[in-house]
């Protein structure tokens, strides 16, 4: 009887580990596509308007990564494979702070072009 309980616990732990790894892979793939697509859209918008070519990849990446984090924590984590007791949305205050920072990073090319580069 004790042996069966141990086997059941081991299977449960293995299942949790596999689901956690699948969720991690899901996060990486979704983040890659989200950040790539949104960054390319922003670049195609910014390059003709502000005549910059490649100087601001890092701020755009940081801003889009923060947008993805907010989206994941508030929506996507509840639809994945791995669930645990500590899953909860970001607070309203933290969501607003992160969105504000993301918008700031995404608008750095505009600030640089009009206020510093002139």
Coordinates of C-alpha atoms in Angstrom, one line a residue:
X1 CA 0.0 0.0 0.0
X2 CA 2.8 2.4 0.9
X3 CA 4.6 1.6 -2.4
X4 CA 1.4 2.4 -4.4
X5 CA 1.1 5.8 -2.7
X6 CA 4.8 6.6 -3.5
X7 CA 4.3 5.6 -7.1
X8 CA 1.2 7.8 -7.3
X9 CA 3.1 10.8 -5.8
X10 CA 6.0 10.3 -8.2
X11 CA 3.6 10.2 -11.2
X12 CA 1.9 13.3 -10.0
X13 CA 5.2 15.1 -9.6
X14 CA 6.4 14.0 -13.1
X15 CA 3.1 15.2 -14.6
X16 CA 3.5 18.6 -12.9
X17 CA 7.1 18.9 -14.2
X18 CA 6.1 18.0 -17.8
X19 CA 3.2 20.5 -17.7
X20 CA 5.5 23.2 -16.3
X21 CA 8.0 22.6 -19.1
X22 CA 5.3 22.7 -21.7
X23 CA 4.0 25.9 -20.3
X24 CA 7.5 27.4 -20.3
X25 CA 7.9 26.4 -24.0
X26 CA 4.5 28.0 -24.7
X27 CA 5.5 31.2 -23.1
X28 CA 8.8 31.4 -25.0
X29 CA 7.1 30.7 -28.4
X30 CA 4.3 33.2 -27.8
X31 CA 6.7 35.8 -26.5
X32 CA 8.9 35.4 -29.6
X33 CA 6.1 35.8 -32.0
X34 CA 4.4 38.7 -30.1
X35 CA 7.6 40.7 -29.6
X36 CA 8.8 40.1 -33.2
X37 CA 5.6 41.0 -34.9
X38 CA 4.8 44.1 -32.8
X39 CA 8.5 45.3 -33.0
X40 CA 8.5 45.0 -36.8
X41 CA 5.2 46.8 -37.0
X42 CA 6.5 49.7 -34.9
X43 CA 9.7 49.8 -36.9
X44 CA 7.8 50.0 -40.2
X45 CA 5.8 52.8 -38.7
X46 CA 8.8 54.7 -37.2
X47 CA 11.4 54.4 -39.9
X48 CA 9.6 56.5 -42.6
X49 CA 8.2 59.0 -40.1
X50 CA 11.3 59.7 -38.0
X51 CA 14.1 58.7 -40.3
X52 CA 15.9 56.4 -37.9
X53 CA 17.3 53.1 -39.0
X54 CA 18.0 50.6 -36.2
X55 CA 19.2 52.8 -33.3
X56 CA 16.3 51.9 -31.1
X57 CA 15.8 48.1 -31.2
X58 CA 16.5 47.7 -27.5
X59 CA 13.9 50.2 -26.1
X60 CA 11.3 48.7 -28.5
X61 CA 12.1 45.2 -27.3
X62 CA 11.9 46.2 -23.7
X63 CA 8.5 48.0 -24.2
X64 CA 7.0 45.1 -26.1
X65 CA 8.4 42.6 -23.6
X66 CA 6.6 44.5 -20.9
X67 CA 3.4 44.5 -22.9
X68 CA 3.7 40.8 -23.3
X69 CA 4.3 40.3 -19.5
X70 CA 1.1 42.3 -18.7
X71 CA -0.9 40.3 -21.3
X72 CA 0.5 37.0 -20.0
X73 CA -0.1 37.7 -16.3
X74 CA -3.6 39.1 -16.8
X75 CA -4.9 36.8 -19.5
X76 CA -2.8 34.0 -20.8
X77 CA -1.6 32.3 -17.6
X78 CA -5.2 31.2 -17.0
X79 CA -5.5 29.3 -20.3
X80 CA -2.2 27.3 -20.1
X81 CA -1.3 23.8 -19.2
X82 CA 0.3 24.4 -15.8
X83 CA -1.9 25.6 -13.0
X84 CA -1.0 26.3 -9.4
X85 CA -2.5 28.0 -6.4
X86 CA -0.7 31.3 -6.7
X87 CA -2.1 32.3 -10.1
X88 CA -3.6 35.8 -9.9
X89 CA -3.7 38.8 -12.1
X90 CA -1.5 41.8 -11.7
X91 CA -3.0 44.5 -9.5
X92 CA -4.5 47.5 -11.3
X93 CA -1.8 49.7 -10.1
X94 CA 1.0 47.4 -11.2
X95 CA -0.7 46.9 -14.6
X96 CA -0.9 50.7 -15.1
X97 CA 2.7 51.2 -14.1
X98 CA 4.0 48.5 -16.4
X99 CA 1.8 49.7 -19.3
X100 CA 3.1 53.3 -18.7
X101 CA 6.7 52.1 -18.7
X102 CA 6.1 50.1 -21.9
X103 CA 4.6 53.0 -23.7
X104 CA 7.5 55.2 -22.6
X105 CA 10.0 52.7 -24.0
X106 CA 8.1 52.4 -27.2
X107 CA 8.0 56.2 -27.6
X108 CA 11.7 56.7 -27.0
X109 CA 12.4 57.1 -30.8
X110 CA 9.9 59.9 -30.9
X111 CA 11.4 61.7 -27.9
X112 CA 14.9 61.3 -29.2
X113 CA 14.0 62.5 -32.7
X114 CA 12.2 65.6 -31.6
X115 CA 13.8 66.7 -28.4
X116 CA 17.4 65.4 -28.4
X117 CA 18.5 64.9 -32.0
X118 CA 17.4 68.3 -33.3

